[in-house]
Amino acid sequence: MKIDLCQMAHSACGPRSGADISLRYKTLLTSSPVLPLATRASRLSFPMGALRLPSLALLFSPSKALRSSSASRPLRLRPPVIRKVSASLSGGASRALSTQSLANEEATPPSAADRKPSSGPEGSVTPRSVDFNAWYLDVIASAELADYGPVRGTMVIRPYGYAIWESIQEYLNSKFKETGHSNMYFPQLSNICVIISLFPLVCSLHSSERGLPVVWWNPTILSLHSDWSQFEFIPYSFIEKEASHVEGFSPELALVTIGGGKELEEKLVVRPTSETIVNHMFTQWIQSYRDLPLMINQWANVTRWEMRTKPFVRTLEFLWQEGHTAHATLEEAEKEALQMIDVYRKFAYEQAAIPVIAGRKSRAETFAGATQTYTIEAMMGDRKALQAGTSHNLGQNFSRAFGTQFTDENGQRQHVWQTSWAVSTRFIGGIIMTHGDDAGLMLPPRIAPIQVIIVPIWKTADERTEVLNAAASLERTLRAAGIKVKVDDSEQRTPGWKFNFWEMKGVPLRIEVGPRDIGNRSVVVCRRDIPGKPGKDFGISMEPSKLESHVKSRLEDIQASLLQRAISFRDGNIVDVNSYEELKAVIGQGKWARGPWSAGDNEELKVKEETGATIRCFPFEQPLGKKTCFMTGNPADEVAIFAKSY
């Protein structure tokens, strides 16, 4: 059995575009150095007998794909399916917007009805030590960060949660512009033919080592092995081997098939990422070396039909920034990719107080279509790893697929060298899981939407007027000093309730002011990161300069304290290993393992199958001295970090 990609492109894109696609494949496949000689032909086809896969045409025939039998596959795995989305989406019956509705979106969860509401007073959360995932969902709901929309898998980011995203945007946006990038925007819908044009990109990777015909698709489509938007066709036997660790991860494209009440002649893809449309436009904009470097960024939403969702960490739709650059040389592209991962690293340390480990991905974990992928890896409160940001050196793979060329200074036509890099609202999930405690969210001051909450305390009407006037004066003083401050002057709740509520929302500092404080011309300042009396400063002067100085000092103390606490937690849970047995024991304890590594893809896969851990990265900071690979006994140039991950 053979699959003709040209014929598939013809059926997917319509009869009017099929000839063009076929002609394009003749050019690409006969000239592309990426493809092995055996596949350079006027029409591309792959023997499918060994793969035991359904026809690729099923990807463009959802009804057939949905009817296909799943008896031979684990129930948790679904074959890649392109979802049809009409112009008017309907989410079905509404669900209650609550902690229970969040829980219902988790992978392999009980239904919302099966999950018992958490006991205890209003606003309480499940202790982290009892159930980390339930704690996480409780915090998101109780801190009013997000809730789920009526369409399963979608997330409504509430004002407070979005304000955190705005803090992230504000910092990164300034850094992007400082490094010469410009913001722009690309359409959310793409022509399916543009997606198909990258079929031949990076074919036959890993096939020689695995002894299996493996076809890698366009990195903007689908994946069964990474956290981002890659796609590969692999034997079902190999998928089954990964099943217990990948646990059914299979992002799916969403297609718009109806518009204006009519069937569209040409299907449109809802943006999963933008490499294809960016390269389509770069080809039009870049003609000469004078047009380079071209460096752009866009803040956008993307859609991936996730089967397993977790608020902020993985949802059907999420927000992100994605940068794309084109350069004249490989060296310039490599410098750019490293520069941007360093921007992310500095943001994590300096703003989010998350001590990420920056490094290079292994070949197996590298973004398909990239020559190198760089990452920042963060340790969450449950000691799982979170890939918090990535930067890819794409080499010339995309430029060759799209014919993106420029005339160099010698008059020669050359393909551009490219990069792409991104962080998303996933970072908010990382902040929650890194710093939060049993009282709720805990925000580093530099990204907190509210840095100081003022809680006025009174009993009588006369006291109320006096105390509110004092609180308003304090607010003006701090706001003039550039501090993000709010007065909670609501009368429906007690001061004690307000204390708990703002602790739940992670506000770094609380100022308490009552009649006695006014008489003493002082206030009480309470730190969120140190509970109880040890975290309270009594008798802080109301005099503007003294109050401003004290508050700013405390905010910096909290920022530094959260970072140091996270560093201590991270370093206390990374164990150096010198044998595979040691690695298995460390991973079994839920910790990260670090050890010398020079083994290949097969050994890396073995670790994943037997422990559930993957190589998170080869850190940029490497220990000195001779090293011996703990897996093979061969010399090793560097150590790798292994961990289970989100």
XYZ file of C-alpha atoms in Angstrom:
646
model
C 0.000 0.000 0.000
C 1.314 3.444 -0.894
C 0.122 6.932 -0.103
C 0.460 9.612 -2.725
C 0.880 12.958 -0.963
C 0.176 14.893 -4.133
C -3.155 13.130 -4.538
C -3.961 13.777 -0.892
C -3.115 17.456 -1.273
C -5.375 17.561 -4.332
C -8.318 16.073 -2.432
C -7.755 18.271 0.619
C -7.255 21.572 -1.154
C -9.707 21.229 -3.991
C -9.319 20.455 -7.685
C -8.230 23.969 -8.582
C -5.171 23.884 -6.361
C -4.131 20.280 -6.841
C -2.093 20.872 -9.965
C -0.159 23.648 -8.298
C 0.588 21.464 -5.311
C 1.720 18.627 -7.575
C 4.016 20.976 -9.480
C 5.427 22.323 -6.234
C 6.204 18.817 -5.038
C 8.119 18.132 -8.234
C 10.351 21.085 -7.487
C 10.736 20.423 -3.773
C 11.265 16.705 -3.919
C 13.736 16.634 -6.773
C 15.943 19.356 -5.316
C 15.627 19.211 -1.525
C 18.874 18.081 0.140
C 16.837 17.269 3.236
C 15.313 14.204 1.615
C 17.126 10.920 1.099
C 17.788 10.044 -2.535
C 15.190 7.288 -2.456
C 12.438 9.808 -1.896
C 13.517 12.364 -4.485
C 10.950 11.788 -7.180
C 8.383 13.751 -9.105
C 5.700 12.409 -6.783
C 6.284 11.402 -3.156
C 4.941 8.147 -1.787
C 5.867 6.006 1.186
C 5.444 2.237 1.616
C 2.922 1.836 4.376
C 2.878 -1.919 4.869
C 5.512 -1.832 7.603
C 3.871 1.142 9.296
C 0.452 -0.467 9.684
C -1.168 2.980 9.580
C -4.473 4.070 8.106
C -4.395 6.143 4.969
C -3.150 9.706 5.413
C -6.322 10.761 3.644
C -8.142 10.029 6.907
C -6.596 13.194 8.243
C -8.775 15.121 5.847
C -11.824 12.928 6.213
C -12.841 13.249 9.874
C -15.941 11.136 9.542
C -13.917 8.191 8.276
C -11.297 8.697 10.944
C -13.878 8.767 13.679
C -15.473 5.575 12.388
C -12.168 3.719 12.253
C -11.815 0.899 14.713
C -9.775 1.512 17.839
C -9.731 -2.079 19.003
C -6.020 -2.475 18.340
C -5.024 0.680 20.234
C -4.861 1.474 23.942
C -7.967 3.362 24.983
C -5.951 6.345 26.104
C -4.475 6.850 22.661
C -6.302 8.378 19.763
C -5.013 8.553 16.214
C -4.352 12.074 14.944
C -7.663 13.503 13.842
C -8.350 16.875 12.291
C -11.434 18.277 13.929
C -14.101 19.998 11.879
C -15.211 23.305 13.295
C -18.210 25.069 11.841
C -18.478 28.835 11.824
C -20.863 28.668 14.775
C -19.331 26.520 17.516
C -21.586 25.041 20.138
C -20.224 23.755 23.385
C -23.273 21.829 24.446
C -24.715 22.072 27.894
C -23.087 24.580 30.185
C -21.153 23.361 33.160
C -20.831 24.959 36.547
C -17.846 27.288 36.666
C -16.116 26.055 39.780
C -13.185 24.138 41.142
C -15.094 20.997 40.255
C -15.459 22.084 36.634
C -11.710 22.626 36.516
C -11.132 19.169 37.900
C -13.392 17.701 35.242
C -10.945 18.830 32.552
C -8.039 16.860 34.018
C -6.709 13.799 32.280
C -8.410 10.547 33.288
C -10.465 12.354 35.942
C -13.641 11.420 37.719
C -16.604 13.399 36.537
C -17.425 16.671 38.233
C -20.271 14.942 39.999
C -17.931 12.253 41.332
C -15.519 14.692 42.866
C -16.485 15.752 46.362
C -16.311 19.455 47.180
C -13.406 20.328 49.429
C -14.429 20.556 53.045
C -13.566 23.432 55.324
C -14.275 27.148 55.393
C -14.975 29.220 52.313
C -11.862 29.791 50.235
C -9.938 26.826 51.678
C -7.879 24.655 49.380
C -6.807 21.037 49.385
C -3.385 20.797 51.083
C -0.534 20.442 48.602
C 0.834 17.446 50.450
C -2.505 15.617 50.196
C -3.240 16.097 46.490
C -1.030 18.457 44.506
C -3.277 18.484 41.463
C -6.430 19.181 43.484
C -4.548 21.924 45.309
C -3.542 23.483 41.992
C -7.113 23.500 40.698
C -8.447 24.847 43.996
C -5.987 27.742 43.930
C -6.896 28.685 40.365
C -10.590 28.731 41.248
C -10.319 30.377 44.681
C -7.790 33.013 43.579
C -10.071 33.847 40.637
C -7.395 33.275 38.026
C -9.372 31.296 35.453
C -12.355 29.087 34.780
C -13.427 26.839 31.934
C -15.546 27.992 29.043
C -18.557 26.100 27.729
C -16.454 24.384 25.037
C -14.607 21.526 26.687
C -10.916 22.210 27.076
C -11.159 25.986 26.727
C -10.178 28.337 29.512
C -11.563 31.742 30.451
C -8.748 33.794 31.943
C -10.307 36.028 34.568
C -9.156 39.647 35.122
C -6.718 38.816 37.917
C -5.151 35.978 35.932
C -4.945 38.137 32.827
C -3.275 40.906 34.840
C -0.458 38.450 35.629
C -0.137 37.742 31.900
C 0.021 41.503 31.275
C 2.938 41.736 33.729
C 4.719 39.021 31.768
C 3.947 40.812 28.509
C 5.183 44.154 29.814
C 8.621 42.832 30.715
C 9.133 40.634 27.661
C 7.780 43.218 25.243
C 10.357 45.739 26.402
C 13.153 43.162 26.080
C 12.052 42.158 22.591
C 12.155 45.760 21.435
C 15.502 46.353 23.140
C 16.927 43.464 21.116
C 15.640 44.844 17.809
C 12.358 42.977 17.310
C 9.101 44.506 16.105
C 5.587 43.393 16.952
C 3.134 42.474 14.219
C 0.191 40.143 13.713
C -0.617 37.249 11.387
C -4.113 35.900 10.590
C -5.531 33.159 12.777
C -6.725 31.159 9.773
C -4.375 29.532 7.288
C -4.947 27.789 3.990
C -4.607 24.033 4.475
C -2.435 23.893 1.355
C 0.193 26.019 3.091
C 0.303 23.450 5.884
C 0.619 20.575 3.428
C 3.536 22.265 1.679
C 5.855 21.211 4.486
C 5.195 17.459 4.244
C 8.674 16.676 2.947
C 10.381 18.665 5.701
C 12.847 16.687 7.766
C 11.878 13.216 6.579
C 13.254 9.911 7.794
C 14.773 11.204 11.041
C 15.837 8.479 13.465
C 14.865 5.723 11.016
C 18.348 4.260 10.787
C 18.770 3.841 14.539
C 15.280 2.564 15.188
C 15.288 0.327 12.139
C 11.845 1.579 11.232
C 10.541 3.848 8.474
C 9.686 7.051 10.306
C 8.171 10.046 8.567
C 8.354 13.388 10.324
C 5.764 15.922 9.331
C 5.595 19.675 9.419
C 6.502 20.831 12.937
C 3.409 23.013 13.025
C 0.988 20.112 13.012
C 0.947 17.280 15.515
C 3.029 15.289 17.970
C 3.027 12.190 20.078
C 6.352 12.823 21.801
C 6.824 16.469 22.701
C 5.122 19.267 24.593
C 4.825 21.431 21.537
C 3.410 21.316 18.044
C 5.318 18.652 16.173
C 3.791 15.792 14.246
C 5.170 12.448 13.284
C 3.922 9.256 11.687
C 5.371 6.313 13.507
C 4.452 2.610 13.764
C 1.599 1.861 16.135
C 3.885 -0.540 17.955
C 6.140 2.386 18.787
C 3.175 4.524 19.862
C 2.091 1.720 22.175
C 5.530 1.621 23.732
C 5.267 5.325 24.524
C 1.692 5.146 25.712
C 2.324 4.857 29.440
C 4.546 7.912 29.438
C 3.045 10.085 26.737
C -0.384 9.129 28.101
C -2.321 9.877 25.005
C -0.878 13.308 24.245
C -2.023 14.047 20.714
C -2.671 17.663 19.772
C -5.070 17.955 16.847
C -5.720 20.600 14.277
C -9.043 22.410 14.133
C -10.459 23.027 10.664
C -13.057 25.586 9.650
C -15.223 23.979 6.978
C -18.307 26.231 6.973
C -18.426 29.992 6.609
C -21.385 32.269 5.992
C -23.657 29.247 6.100
C -21.892 27.605 3.151
C -19.424 24.762 2.812
C -16.006 26.268 2.161
C -14.309 25.205 -1.055
C -11.008 25.403 0.772
C -10.608 24.232 4.366
C -8.985 26.689 6.780
C -6.741 25.722 9.682
C -7.163 27.503 12.991
C -3.653 28.599 13.950
C -1.705 25.955 15.938
C 1.508 27.992 15.475
C 2.693 30.317 12.729
C 5.837 28.939 11.082
C 4.011 28.224 7.839
C 2.307 31.569 7.329
C 5.370 33.455 8.606
C 7.568 31.740 6.037
C 4.987 32.344 3.342
C 5.234 36.077 4.052
C 9.004 36.091 4.585
C 9.367 34.734 1.066
C 7.601 37.853 -0.234
C 9.384 40.339 2.019
C 12.985 39.101 1.743
C 14.796 39.640 -1.549
C 18.228 41.024 -0.690
C 20.811 40.861 2.114
C 19.694 44.431 2.843
C 16.361 42.991 4.039
C 18.151 40.990 6.741
C 17.978 40.387 9.584
C 14.186 40.363 9.714
C 13.073 40.018 13.332
C 9.421 40.013 14.350
C 7.229 38.913 17.245
C 3.514 38.465 17.654
C 1.282 38.180 20.711
C -1.510 35.834 19.742
C -3.762 32.932 20.634
C -3.303 29.455 19.218
C -5.583 26.422 19.086
C -4.577 22.794 19.558
C -7.253 20.186 20.074
C -5.814 18.759 23.266
C -7.130 15.498 24.632
C -5.694 16.073 28.110
C -6.075 19.523 29.593
C -4.771 21.297 32.673
C -5.487 24.999 33.298
C -2.664 27.225 32.037
C -0.395 24.217 31.468
C -2.295 22.703 28.536
C -5.631 23.882 27.092
C -7.351 23.771 23.725
C -6.630 27.476 23.234
C -3.930 29.496 24.937
C -2.097 32.806 24.669
C 1.554 33.188 23.809
C 4.173 35.220 22.066
C 6.065 33.726 19.179
C 9.155 35.302 17.693
C 10.406 34.585 14.191
C 13.647 35.805 12.670
C 15.551 35.398 9.404
C 19.311 35.876 9.043
C 22.033 35.790 6.427
C 24.254 33.277 8.214
C 24.033 30.266 10.499
C 26.159 32.065 13.086
C 23.699 34.965 13.283
C 20.771 32.582 13.712
C 22.566 30.648 16.453
C 23.406 33.875 18.285
C 19.759 34.931 18.081
C 18.444 31.603 19.391
C 20.813 31.744 22.366
C 20.044 35.404 23.008
C 16.317 34.777 23.254
C 16.577 31.773 25.580
C 18.695 34.008 27.806
C 15.950 36.655 27.764
C 13.551 33.971 29.014
C 16.043 32.788 31.639
C 16.487 36.293 33.013
C 12.740 36.834 33.120
C 12.273 33.602 35.053
C 14.936 34.496 37.610
C 14.475 38.252 37.931
C 10.705 38.629 37.566
C 9.029 35.285 38.262
C 11.599 34.169 40.895
C 11.747 30.751 39.220
C 15.290 29.296 39.080
C 15.087 27.617 35.706
C 17.862 25.534 34.225
C 18.763 26.638 30.719
C 20.194 24.170 28.271
C 20.011 22.288 24.999
C 17.421 19.643 24.212
C 18.493 16.159 23.191
C 18.090 15.155 19.581
C 14.977 13.152 20.378
C 13.393 16.152 22.108
C 14.457 18.741 19.515
C 11.681 20.552 17.676
C 11.176 18.746 14.357
C 12.569 20.980 11.643
C 15.102 22.606 13.984
C 18.817 21.977 14.126
C 18.936 22.892 17.820
C 16.319 23.525 20.504
C 17.166 25.436 23.664
C 14.949 25.354 26.717
C 14.412 26.634 30.228
C 13.283 23.891 32.603
C 11.594 24.689 35.926
C 11.018 22.431 38.918
C 7.449 22.604 40.193
C 6.306 22.077 43.769
C 5.606 18.397 43.073
C 9.129 18.110 41.594
C 7.912 17.575 38.052
C 9.634 19.553 35.310
C 7.870 22.263 33.351
C 9.261 23.324 29.990
C 8.710 27.048 30.488
C 10.091 28.407 27.220
C 11.963 27.318 24.109
C 14.108 28.837 21.392
C 14.834 27.013 18.140
C 17.567 27.385 15.576
C 15.642 26.258 12.499
C 18.636 26.258 10.182
C 17.479 26.429 6.551
C 14.785 23.761 6.767
C 11.817 26.095 6.469
C 13.478 28.454 4.028
C 14.225 25.548 1.683
C 10.670 24.264 1.928
C 9.250 27.689 1.122
C 11.997 28.923 -1.185
C 12.822 31.871 1.084
C 15.970 33.248 -0.517
C 17.978 36.447 -0.686
C 20.680 37.803 -2.954
C 23.902 38.106 -0.992
C 26.583 40.778 -1.378
C 28.236 38.742 -4.127
C 25.033 38.485 -6.133
C 24.457 34.832 -5.235
C 21.055 33.491 -4.200
C 21.069 31.978 -0.691
C 18.461 30.497 1.629
C 17.924 32.401 4.854
C 18.717 30.970 8.291
C 15.860 31.157 10.775
C 14.861 30.980 14.434
C 11.612 30.810 16.365
C 11.012 31.145 20.109
C 8.022 31.309 22.433
C 6.612 31.434 25.939
C 2.937 31.161 26.803
C 0.369 31.446 29.570
C 1.866 28.129 30.720
C 4.264 30.355 32.664
C 1.383 31.388 34.929
C 0.891 27.730 35.812
C 4.592 27.547 36.591
C 4.363 30.510 38.966
C 1.429 28.920 40.789
C 3.135 25.543 41.169
C 6.507 26.994 42.154
C 5.500 29.459 44.860
C 1.977 28.618 46.042
C 1.246 27.129 49.468
C -1.721 25.789 51.408
C -3.027 29.344 51.863
C -3.216 29.794 48.094
C -1.311 31.733 45.484
C 1.976 33.475 46.304
C 3.126 36.022 43.743
C 6.593 37.509 43.343
C 6.174 41.295 43.778
C 7.595 42.166 40.347
C 4.788 40.376 38.522
C 1.992 40.814 41.077
C -0.975 42.838 39.730
C -1.448 44.153 43.289
C 1.716 44.476 45.358
C 0.118 45.949 48.476
C -3.420 45.521 49.785
C -4.585 47.965 52.460
C -7.228 46.604 54.826
C -8.920 49.299 56.935
C -10.419 48.125 60.246
C -13.248 49.924 62.101
C -16.245 49.268 64.290
C -18.252 52.501 64.520
C -19.398 54.969 61.888
C -17.047 57.636 63.236
C -14.103 55.250 63.100
C -15.068 54.248 59.573
C -14.677 57.761 58.190
C -11.384 58.336 59.945
C -9.894 54.998 58.975
C -10.984 55.186 55.332
C -9.479 58.662 55.013
C -6.198 57.364 56.415
C -6.273 54.352 54.075
C -6.874 56.626 51.085
C -3.899 58.757 52.105
C -1.682 55.688 52.369
C -2.845 54.557 48.947
C -1.972 57.901 47.364
C 1.473 57.858 48.968
C 2.333 54.392 47.707
C 0.836 54.879 44.258
C 2.890 58.049 43.805
C 5.963 55.932 44.599
C 5.137 53.566 41.719
C 3.770 50.764 43.901
C 0.705 48.843 42.733
C -1.672 49.267 45.663
C -5.359 48.734 46.391
C -7.650 49.557 49.339
C -10.252 46.924 50.240
C -12.952 49.193 51.665
C -15.801 46.746 51.082
C -18.265 46.537 53.968
C -19.799 43.116 53.290
C -16.823 41.140 54.680
C -14.941 41.086 57.972
C -11.252 42.049 58.201
C -10.387 38.405 58.895
C -12.139 37.287 55.717
C -10.260 39.949 53.750
C -6.935 38.804 55.179
C -7.587 35.244 53.955
C -8.954 36.383 50.606
C -5.932 38.504 49.684
C -3.566 35.837 50.945
C -5.352 33.426 48.616
C -4.717 35.844 45.736
C -1.043 35.979 46.610
C -0.675 39.726 47.257
C 2.884 40.135 48.608
C 2.182 42.744 51.321
C -0.822 43.644 53.458
C -1.133 46.867 55.435
C -3.564 46.908 58.344
C -4.776 50.248 59.663
C -7.297 50.882 62.467
C -8.228 53.655 64.929
C -5.396 52.812 67.310
C -2.861 52.814 64.465
C -4.059 56.243 63.365
C -3.608 57.520 66.904
C -0.018 56.244 66.871
C 0.576 57.458 63.289
C 1.675 53.935 62.370
C 0.495 50.812 60.554
C 1.067 47.048 60.593
C 2.812 45.575 57.518
C 2.371 41.809 56.890
C 4.376 39.619 54.482
C 2.579 36.969 52.452
C 5.617 34.693 52.331
C 6.030 34.498 56.127
C 2.786 33.484 57.869
C 1.735 34.620 61.327
C 3.412 37.014 63.723
C 6.983 36.440 62.378
C 5.917 38.033 59.106
C 4.430 41.167 60.687
C 6.149 44.527 61.165
C 4.406 46.587 63.850
C 4.560 50.330 64.344
C 5.661 51.285 60.810
C 5.459 55.057 60.488
C 2.781 56.613 58.284
C 5.201 59.363 57.328
C 5.288 59.095 53.514
C 9.042 58.781 52.983
C 9.451 56.211 55.762
C 6.441 54.170 54.681
C 7.570 54.176 51.053
C 11.080 53.096 51.987
C 9.845 50.287 54.237
C 7.357 48.936 51.713
C 9.854 48.949 48.840
C 12.439 47.232 51.016
C 9.974 44.536 52.052
C 8.883 43.920 48.459
C 12.511 43.367 47.435
C 12.987 41.080 50.442
C 9.998 38.984 49.375
C 11.218 38.799 45.760
C 14.645 37.589 46.900
C 13.182 35.232 49.500
C 10.917 33.483 46.984
C 13.805 32.998 44.571
C 16.124 31.666 47.251
C 13.440 29.335 48.581
C 12.852 27.964 45.065
C 16.595 27.541 44.474
C 16.970 25.609 47.723
C 14.025 23.382 46.834
C 15.385 22.755 43.329
C 18.944 22.013 44.414
C 17.742 19.778 47.230
C 15.855 17.636 44.744
C 18.500 17.187 42.044
C 20.658 14.112 42.648
C 23.882 13.274 40.810
C 23.906 9.693 39.548
C 26.658 7.448 38.231
C 24.667 4.395 37.162
C 21.360 3.557 35.563
C 20.211 1.855 38.763
C 20.871 5.061 40.683
C 18.881 7.020 38.118
C 15.907 4.685 38.432
C 15.975 4.996 42.204
C 16.131 8.809 42.083
C 13.314 9.091 39.545
C 11.297 6.647 41.646
C 11.586 9.104 44.522
C 10.146 11.834 42.323
C 13.404 13.769 42.081
C 15.558 14.952 39.178
C 18.606 12.902 38.186
C 21.760 14.468 36.773
C 24.521 12.396 35.266
C 27.072 12.074 32.431
C 25.436 11.060 29.161
C 26.720 10.160 25.720
C 24.280 7.372 24.858
C 22.017 7.368 21.828
C 18.313 7.614 21.081
C 17.631 3.965 21.880
C 19.039 4.288 25.394
C 17.142 7.543 25.899
C 13.946 5.786 24.862
C 14.704 2.952 27.276
C 14.964 5.414 30.158
C 11.644 6.940 29.170
C 9.905 3.570 28.887
C 11.231 2.192 32.162
C 11.119 5.292 34.391
C 8.760 7.806 32.769
C 11.566 10.382 32.777
C 13.001 12.215 29.794
C 16.119 14.237 29.216
C 14.997 17.725 30.114
C 18.189 19.305 28.833
C 21.964 19.341 28.703
C 22.559 22.376 30.939
C 24.680 25.225 29.630
C 26.537 25.191 32.955
C 28.534 21.969 32.965
C 30.855 20.534 35.647
C 34.541 20.345 34.846
C 36.592 17.165 34.631
C 36.404 13.825 32.873
C 33.035 12.127 32.686
C 31.865 8.605 31.929
C 28.377 7.936 30.586
C 26.434 6.121 33.304
C 24.476 4.183 30.675
C 27.210 2.937 28.323
C 30.491 3.420 30.166
C 31.832 5.477 27.260
C 33.434 8.909 27.693
C 30.918 11.725 27.990
C 31.398 15.425 27.307
C 28.439 16.655 29.322
C 25.837 15.813 31.933
C 22.111 15.608 31.249
C 19.155 16.187 33.554
C 16.387 13.581 33.645
C 12.955 14.156 35.193
C 9.282 13.428 34.827
C 7.477 16.393 33.364
C 4.194 18.079 32.567
